[in-house]
Coordinates of C-alpha atoms in Angstrom, one line a residue:
M1076 CA 119.4 -37.8 -25.7
A1077 CA 120.3 -36.5 -22.3
A1078 CA 119.8 -38.8 -19.3
P1079 CA 116.4 -38.1 -17.6
W1080 CA 118.0 -37.2 -14.3
R1081 CA 120.1 -34.4 -16.0
N1082 CA 116.8 -32.7 -17.0
P1083 CA 116.3 -29.7 -14.7
R1084 CA 112.5 -30.4 -14.5
T1085 CA 113.2 -34.0 -13.5
V1086 CA 115.5 -32.8 -10.7
L1087 CA 113.0 -30.3 -9.4
L1088 CA 110.2 -32.9 -9.4
F1089 CA 112.5 -35.3 -7.5
V1090 CA 113.4 -32.6 -4.9
G1091 CA 109.7 -31.8 -4.5
L1092 CA 108.8 -35.4 -3.8
L1093 CA 111.5 -35.6 -1.2
C1094 CA 110.2 -32.5 0.5
L1095 CA 106.7 -34.0 0.6
Y1096 CA 108.0 -37.2 2.0
F1097 CA 110.0 -35.6 4.9
F1098 CA 107.8 -32.7 5.7
W1099 CA 104.2 -33.8 5.1
P1100 CA 102.5 -34.2 8.5
S1101 CA 101.9 -37.8 9.5
S1102 CA 98.4 -39.2 10.1
S1103 CA 99.1 -39.3 13.8
S1104 CA 99.6 -35.5 14.1
S1105 CA 96.7 -33.3 15.2
T1106 CA 95.6 -29.7 14.6
P1107 CA 94.1 -27.4 17.3
F1108 CA 90.5 -28.2 16.6
T1109 CA 90.5 -31.8 15.6
K1110 CA 87.4 -33.8 16.7
F1111 CA 88.6 -36.9 18.3
T1112 CA 86.9 -40.3 17.8
S1113 CA 85.5 -42.5 20.5
S1114 CA 88.4 -44.9 20.1
S1115 CA 90.6 -42.6 22.3
T1116 CA 91.4 -44.2 25.6
D1117 CA 90.8 -41.3 27.9
S1118 CA 88.9 -38.0 28.1
A1119 CA 90.9 -36.5 25.3
S1120 CA 88.3 -38.0 23.0
Y1121 CA 86.0 -35.1 23.7
Y1122 CA 88.1 -32.0 23.7
S1123 CA 90.3 -30.2 21.1
S1124 CA 93.9 -31.1 20.9
L1125 CA 95.5 -28.1 22.6
D1126 CA 97.9 -29.4 25.2
D1127 CA 97.9 -28.1 28.7
D1128 CA 100.8 -25.6 28.2
E1129 CA 99.5 -24.2 25.0
L1130 CA 95.9 -23.7 26.4
A1131 CA 97.3 -22.1 29.6
S1132 CA 99.5 -19.8 27.5
R1133 CA 96.5 -18.6 25.4
V1134 CA 94.4 -17.9 28.5
T1135 CA 97.3 -16.0 30.1
R1136 CA 97.9 -14.0 27.0
S1137 CA 94.2 -13.1 26.7
E1138 CA 94.1 -11.9 30.3
K1139 CA 97.0 -9.6 29.6
I1140 CA 95.2 -8.2 26.6
Y1141 CA 92.1 -7.6 28.7
N1142 CA 94.0 -6.0 31.5
K1143 CA 95.2 -3.4 29.0
L1144 CA 91.6 -2.7 28.2
L1145 CA 90.8 -2.1 31.9
E1146 CA 93.4 0.7 32.0
D1147 CA 92.1 2.2 28.7
R1148 CA 88.6 2.3 30.2
K1149 CA 89.8 4.3 33.2
E1150 CA 91.3 6.8 30.9
L1151 CA 88.2 7.1 28.8
I1152 CA 86.1 7.7 31.9
K1153 CA 88.5 10.4 32.9
K1154 CA 88.2 12.0 29.5
H1155 CA 84.4 12.0 29.4
G1156 CA 83.8 12.2 33.2
P1157 CA 86.1 12.7 34.9
T1158 CA 84.1 10.4 37.3
P1159 CA 81.6 7.7 36.4
N1160 CA 78.8 9.8 37.8
D1161 CA 79.6 12.5 35.2
V1162 CA 79.4 10.2 32.2
A1163 CA 76.2 10.1 30.2
L1164 CA 75.0 6.9 28.5
F1165 CA 74.1 8.4 25.1
P1166 CA 74.9 12.1 25.1
P1167 CA 72.2 13.8 23.0
D1168 CA 74.0 17.2 22.7
K1169 CA 77.3 16.2 21.1
D1170 CA 78.3 17.1 17.5
P1171 CA 78.5 14.9 15.7
W1172 CA 76.0 12.7 17.5
P1173 CA 76.8 10.4 19.2
A1174 CA 80.3 11.2 20.2
Y1175 CA 80.4 7.8 22.0
T1176 CA 78.0 5.4 23.6
V1177 CA 78.1 3.2 26.7
W1178 CA 79.3 0.2 24.7
D1179 CA 82.6 2.0 23.8
F1180 CA 83.7 1.5 27.4
F1181 CA 83.0 -2.2 27.4
P1182 CA 84.5 -3.8 24.2
A1183 CA 84.8 -7.6 23.9
A1184 CA 88.5 -7.5 24.3
Y1185 CA 89.1 -11.0 25.6
N1186 CA 90.5 -13.5 23.1
C1187 CA 88.7 -16.9 23.1
P1188 CA 91.4 -19.5 23.1
H1189 CA 89.5 -21.7 20.7
E1190 CA 87.4 -21.2 17.5
I1191 CA 84.4 -18.8 17.8
T1192 CA 81.2 -20.0 16.2
R1193 CA 77.8 -18.4 15.6
L1194 CA 75.0 -20.8 16.5
G1195 CA 71.5 -20.1 15.6
A1196 CA 69.7 -17.5 13.4
L1197 CA 71.8 -14.9 11.5
G1198 CA 70.0 -12.2 13.4
D1199 CA 68.1 -12.0 16.7
G1200 CA 68.2 -15.4 18.3
G1201 CA 71.7 -16.4 17.3
K1202 CA 74.6 -16.4 19.8
W1203 CA 78.4 -16.5 19.5
V1204 CA 80.0 -19.5 21.3
C1205 CA 83.7 -20.0 22.2
G1206 CA 85.0 -23.5 21.5
I1207 CA 81.9 -25.6 20.7
S1208 CA 84.5 -28.2 19.7
R1209 CA 85.3 -28.6 23.4
V1210 CA 81.9 -30.1 24.1
E1211 CA 81.3 -31.9 20.8
E1212 CA 81.7 -35.3 22.4
K1213 CA 81.7 -34.4 26.1
P1214 CA 79.5 -37.0 27.7
D1215 CA 78.2 -34.8 30.5
C1216 CA 77.6 -31.6 28.5
I1217 CA 75.0 -29.4 30.2
V1218 CA 73.3 -26.3 28.6
Y1219 CA 70.8 -23.9 30.3
S1220 CA 68.8 -21.5 28.2
F1221 CA 66.6 -18.8 29.8
G1222 CA 64.3 -16.8 27.5
I1223 CA 63.1 -19.0 24.7
N1224 CA 60.3 -16.9 23.1
Y1225 CA 59.5 -19.9 20.9
E1226 CA 62.6 -19.3 18.9
S1227 CA 65.2 -22.1 19.4
S1228 CA 67.6 -21.9 16.5
F1229 CA 70.5 -21.5 19.0
E1230 CA 69.5 -24.6 21.1
A1231 CA 68.9 -26.6 17.9
E1232 CA 72.4 -25.9 16.6
I1233 CA 73.9 -26.9 19.9
L1234 CA 72.1 -30.3 19.6
A1235 CA 73.3 -30.6 16.0
H1236 CA 77.0 -29.8 16.9
T1237 CA 77.2 -32.1 19.9
D1238 CA 76.7 -35.8 20.6
H1239 CA 75.5 -35.6 24.2
C1240 CA 74.6 -32.1 25.3
Q1241 CA 71.4 -31.9 27.3
I1242 CA 69.5 -28.6 27.3
W1243 CA 67.3 -27.2 30.0
G1244 CA 65.1 -24.4 28.8
Y1245 CA 63.1 -21.9 30.9
D1246 CA 60.5 -19.3 29.8
F1247 CA 57.1 -18.6 31.5
S1248 CA 55.8 -16.8 28.4
V1249 CA 55.7 -19.8 26.1
R1250 CA 54.8 -23.5 26.5
S1251 CA 57.8 -25.2 24.8
F1252 CA 61.0 -24.8 22.8
G1253 CA 60.5 -23.4 19.3
P1254 CA 59.9 -25.5 16.2
E1255 CA 63.6 -25.5 15.2
I1256 CA 64.2 -28.5 17.5
P1257 CA 63.4 -31.7 15.6
L1258 CA 61.3 -34.4 17.3
L1259 CA 64.2 -36.8 17.2
Q1260 CA 66.2 -34.5 19.5
K1261 CA 63.4 -33.9 22.0
S1262 CA 65.0 -36.5 24.3
R1263 CA 67.9 -34.2 24.9
T1264 CA 65.8 -31.2 25.8
H1265 CA 63.8 -30.3 29.0
F1266 CA 61.5 -27.3 29.2
F1267 CA 59.8 -25.6 32.2
Q1268 CA 57.6 -22.5 32.5
Y1269 CA 59.7 -20.9 35.2
G1270 CA 61.5 -17.6 35.3
L1271 CA 65.0 -16.7 36.4
A1272 CA 65.4 -14.2 39.2
G1273 CA 67.6 -13.0 42.0
S1274 CA 65.5 -14.8 44.7
D1275 CA 63.2 -17.8 44.8
K1276 CA 59.5 -17.0 44.4
P1277 CA 57.9 -20.5 44.1
D1278 CA 54.4 -19.3 45.2
E1279 CA 54.1 -16.6 42.6
N1280 CA 52.6 -16.9 39.1
P1281 CA 54.8 -17.3 37.2
K1282 CA 57.2 -19.2 39.5
M1283 CA 60.6 -17.7 39.8
Y1284 CA 63.9 -19.4 40.9
T1285 CA 67.5 -18.6 41.2
L1286 CA 70.1 -20.4 39.0
E1287 CA 71.4 -22.1 42.1
T1288 CA 68.0 -23.5 43.0
L1289 CA 67.3 -24.8 39.5
M1290 CA 70.6 -26.5 39.4
K1291 CA 69.9 -28.2 42.7
M1292 CA 66.5 -29.3 41.4
N1293 CA 68.2 -30.9 38.3
G1294 CA 71.1 -32.4 40.2
H1295 CA 73.7 -30.3 38.5
T1296 CA 76.9 -28.8 39.9
H1297 CA 78.2 -27.2 36.6
I1298 CA 76.8 -25.8 33.4
D1299 CA 78.9 -25.7 30.2
I1300 CA 76.9 -23.1 28.3
L1301 CA 74.5 -20.6 29.9
K1302 CA 72.2 -18.4 27.8
I1303 CA 70.2 -15.6 29.4
D1304 CA 67.8 -13.3 27.6
I1305 CA 65.3 -12.2 30.2
E1306 CA 64.3 -8.6 29.3
R1307 CA 66.4 -6.6 31.8
W1308 CA 66.0 -9.0 34.7
E1309 CA 69.7 -9.9 34.0
F1310 CA 70.8 -7.1 36.3
E1311 CA 68.9 -8.3 39.4
T1312 CA 69.7 -12.0 38.6
L1313 CA 73.4 -11.7 37.9
T1314 CA 74.0 -9.3 40.8
A1315 CA 72.6 -11.8 43.2
L1316 CA 74.3 -14.7 41.5
V1317 CA 77.9 -13.4 41.4
K1318 CA 77.9 -11.8 44.9
P1319 CA 78.6 -15.0 47.0
Y1320 CA 81.2 -16.2 44.5
I1321 CA 83.1 -12.9 44.6
A1322 CA 83.0 -13.1 48.4
S1323 CA 84.2 -16.7 48.6
G1324 CA 86.6 -16.6 45.6
K1325 CA 85.0 -19.7 44.2
P1326 CA 84.5 -20.0 40.4
L1327 CA 81.0 -19.4 39.0
P1328 CA 79.2 -22.7 38.2
F1329 CA 79.3 -22.3 34.4
G1330 CA 81.8 -22.2 31.6
Q1331 CA 80.5 -19.4 29.4
L1332 CA 77.6 -17.0 29.3
Q1333 CA 75.6 -15.7 26.3
L1334 CA 73.7 -12.6 27.5
E1335 CA 71.5 -10.0 26.0
I1336 CA 71.8 -6.8 27.9
H1337 CA 68.9 -4.4 28.1
L1338 CA 70.2 -1.0 29.0
W1339 CA 67.0 0.7 30.2
N1340 CA 66.8 3.3 33.0
L1341 CA 70.3 2.9 34.3
S1342 CA 73.0 5.5 34.8
F1343 CA 76.5 5.0 33.6
A1344 CA 77.8 4.6 37.1
E1345 CA 75.2 2.0 37.9
Y1346 CA 76.0 0.0 34.8
L1347 CA 79.7 0.3 35.4
A1348 CA 79.4 -1.1 38.9
W1349 CA 77.3 -4.1 37.7
W1350 CA 79.7 -4.8 34.8
E1351 CA 82.7 -4.7 37.2
S1352 CA 81.0 -7.2 39.4
L1353 CA 80.9 -9.6 36.5
E1354 CA 84.6 -9.0 35.8
A1355 CA 85.4 -9.6 39.5
A1356 CA 83.6 -13.0 39.3
G1357 CA 85.9 -13.9 36.4
L1358 CA 83.7 -13.2 33.4
R1359 CA 85.5 -11.8 30.3
P1360 CA 83.6 -10.7 27.1
F1361 CA 84.9 -12.3 24.0
W1362 CA 82.2 -11.2 21.5
T1363 CA 79.6 -8.5 21.1
E1364 CA 77.1 -7.2 18.6
P1365 CA 74.2 -4.7 18.8
N1366 CA 70.6 -6.0 18.5
L1367 CA 69.9 -4.5 15.1
V1368 CA 66.3 -5.7 14.9
Y1369 CA 65.5 -3.7 18.0
Q1370 CA 67.6 -0.8 17.0
N1371 CA 66.2 -0.4 13.5
Y1372 CA 62.5 -1.3 14.0
N1373 CA 61.5 -1.1 17.7
R1374 CA 63.3 2.0 18.7
P1375 CA 65.0 3.6 15.7
G1376 CA 68.0 5.7 16.5
T1377 CA 68.8 3.9 19.8
S1378 CA 71.4 1.3 20.7
D1379 CA 70.4 0.3 24.2
L1380 CA 70.3 -3.5 23.6
A1381 CA 73.5 -5.6 22.9
E1382 CA 74.5 -9.2 22.8
Y1383 CA 77.6 -10.2 24.7
S1384 CA 79.4 -13.5 25.1
F1385 CA 81.5 -14.1 28.2
L1386 CA 84.1 -16.7 29.1
N1387 CA 84.5 -17.7 32.7
T1388 CA 88.2 -17.5 33.4
K1389 CA 88.1 -18.9 36.9
G1390 CA 88.1 -22.6 38.0
D1391 CA 88.8 -25.5 35.6
N1392 CA 85.9 -25.4 33.1
I1393 CA 86.3 -27.2 29.8
F1394 CA 87.0 -24.0 27.9
I1395 CA 90.1 -22.9 29.8
T1396 CA 91.5 -26.2 31.0
N1397 CA 91.8 -29.7 29.7
P1398 CA 89.6 -32.2 31.5
K1399 CA 90.8 -35.0 33.8
R1400 CA 90.9 -38.6 32.7
R1401 CA 87.8 -40.6 32.7
S1402 CA 88.8 -42.7 35.7
E1403 CA 88.2 -39.6 37.9
P1404 CA 84.7 -38.5 38.8
E1405 CA 82.9 -36.5 36.2
R1406 CA 81.6 -33.1 37.1
N1407 CA 77.9 -34.0 36.6
R1408 CA 77.2 -37.6 37.5
N1409 CA 73.4 -37.1 36.9
V1410 CA 73.3 -35.8 33.4
H1411 CA 69.5 -36.0 33.0
G1412 CA 68.7 -34.8 36.5
P1413 CA 65.4 -35.2 38.4
T1414 CA 62.3 -33.3 37.3
P1415 CA 61.7 -30.1 39.2

């Protein structure tokens, strides 16, 4: 009988075991979206394991991709314009119809540097989030949600995916969050029957406040995730919100924005100017989808509602930079905030 080590199968098995020994990743290595445990000694315990250089490289690369989109948009406007004032939103007289729509000019061309997760209902109510892993264990995670409509699947999934996120909800048309939020999680939610607007109107019914005023009421200086669905008031609200930040060059006070856009009674030129103000403030769309419920049932044949998710690419929010160590001041000392 031949010696076992002369058997080709034995040799191949031995070589395979050697490869496993030398090339199998050690238990100390980490992959891009590892959830760290609380045993970590610094703030790395609550963000994914991209190092500073890799994260900065991804953000820079995404900006280059988006800048190419800006040039393409100019060319598309020339083709169908040639000026913004000459572009129709939904041309009714093209064959085949429609030749293009307004959304073709504004694709979500920015690449989120982390995983993208849909949170909430698979339909109206769900939102796409960039890097929920970045706030899984973040101790001062803050979420604001405007427009509840008694449907809280999005907010409920944020609570389920994170350990510490506190959610502030606002909607003057309902009395509370929806039934999707379990009683055990009520301690991490705060609801008020206020509306979001471009100016403070505390004496009106319903009461309306700017985002800046509400943040001051709650003792917050930064929001990680901001959701806005306020039935076309997003134009007035965001126009007023971004204007001082564009003028000062300071970053907007939130990390990312989930926004439903209601394209009613606007010209293309008006919409373009509003969108470009969001871009000037540092917002970049990384995901979009049409509101198919509205499109198919409310107004068949139209596509004037769309969901967009934006990343704030200015400043040092948790989605574009790694946080400082715990020994330095946290961004939001007062996580719970005073009651408005």
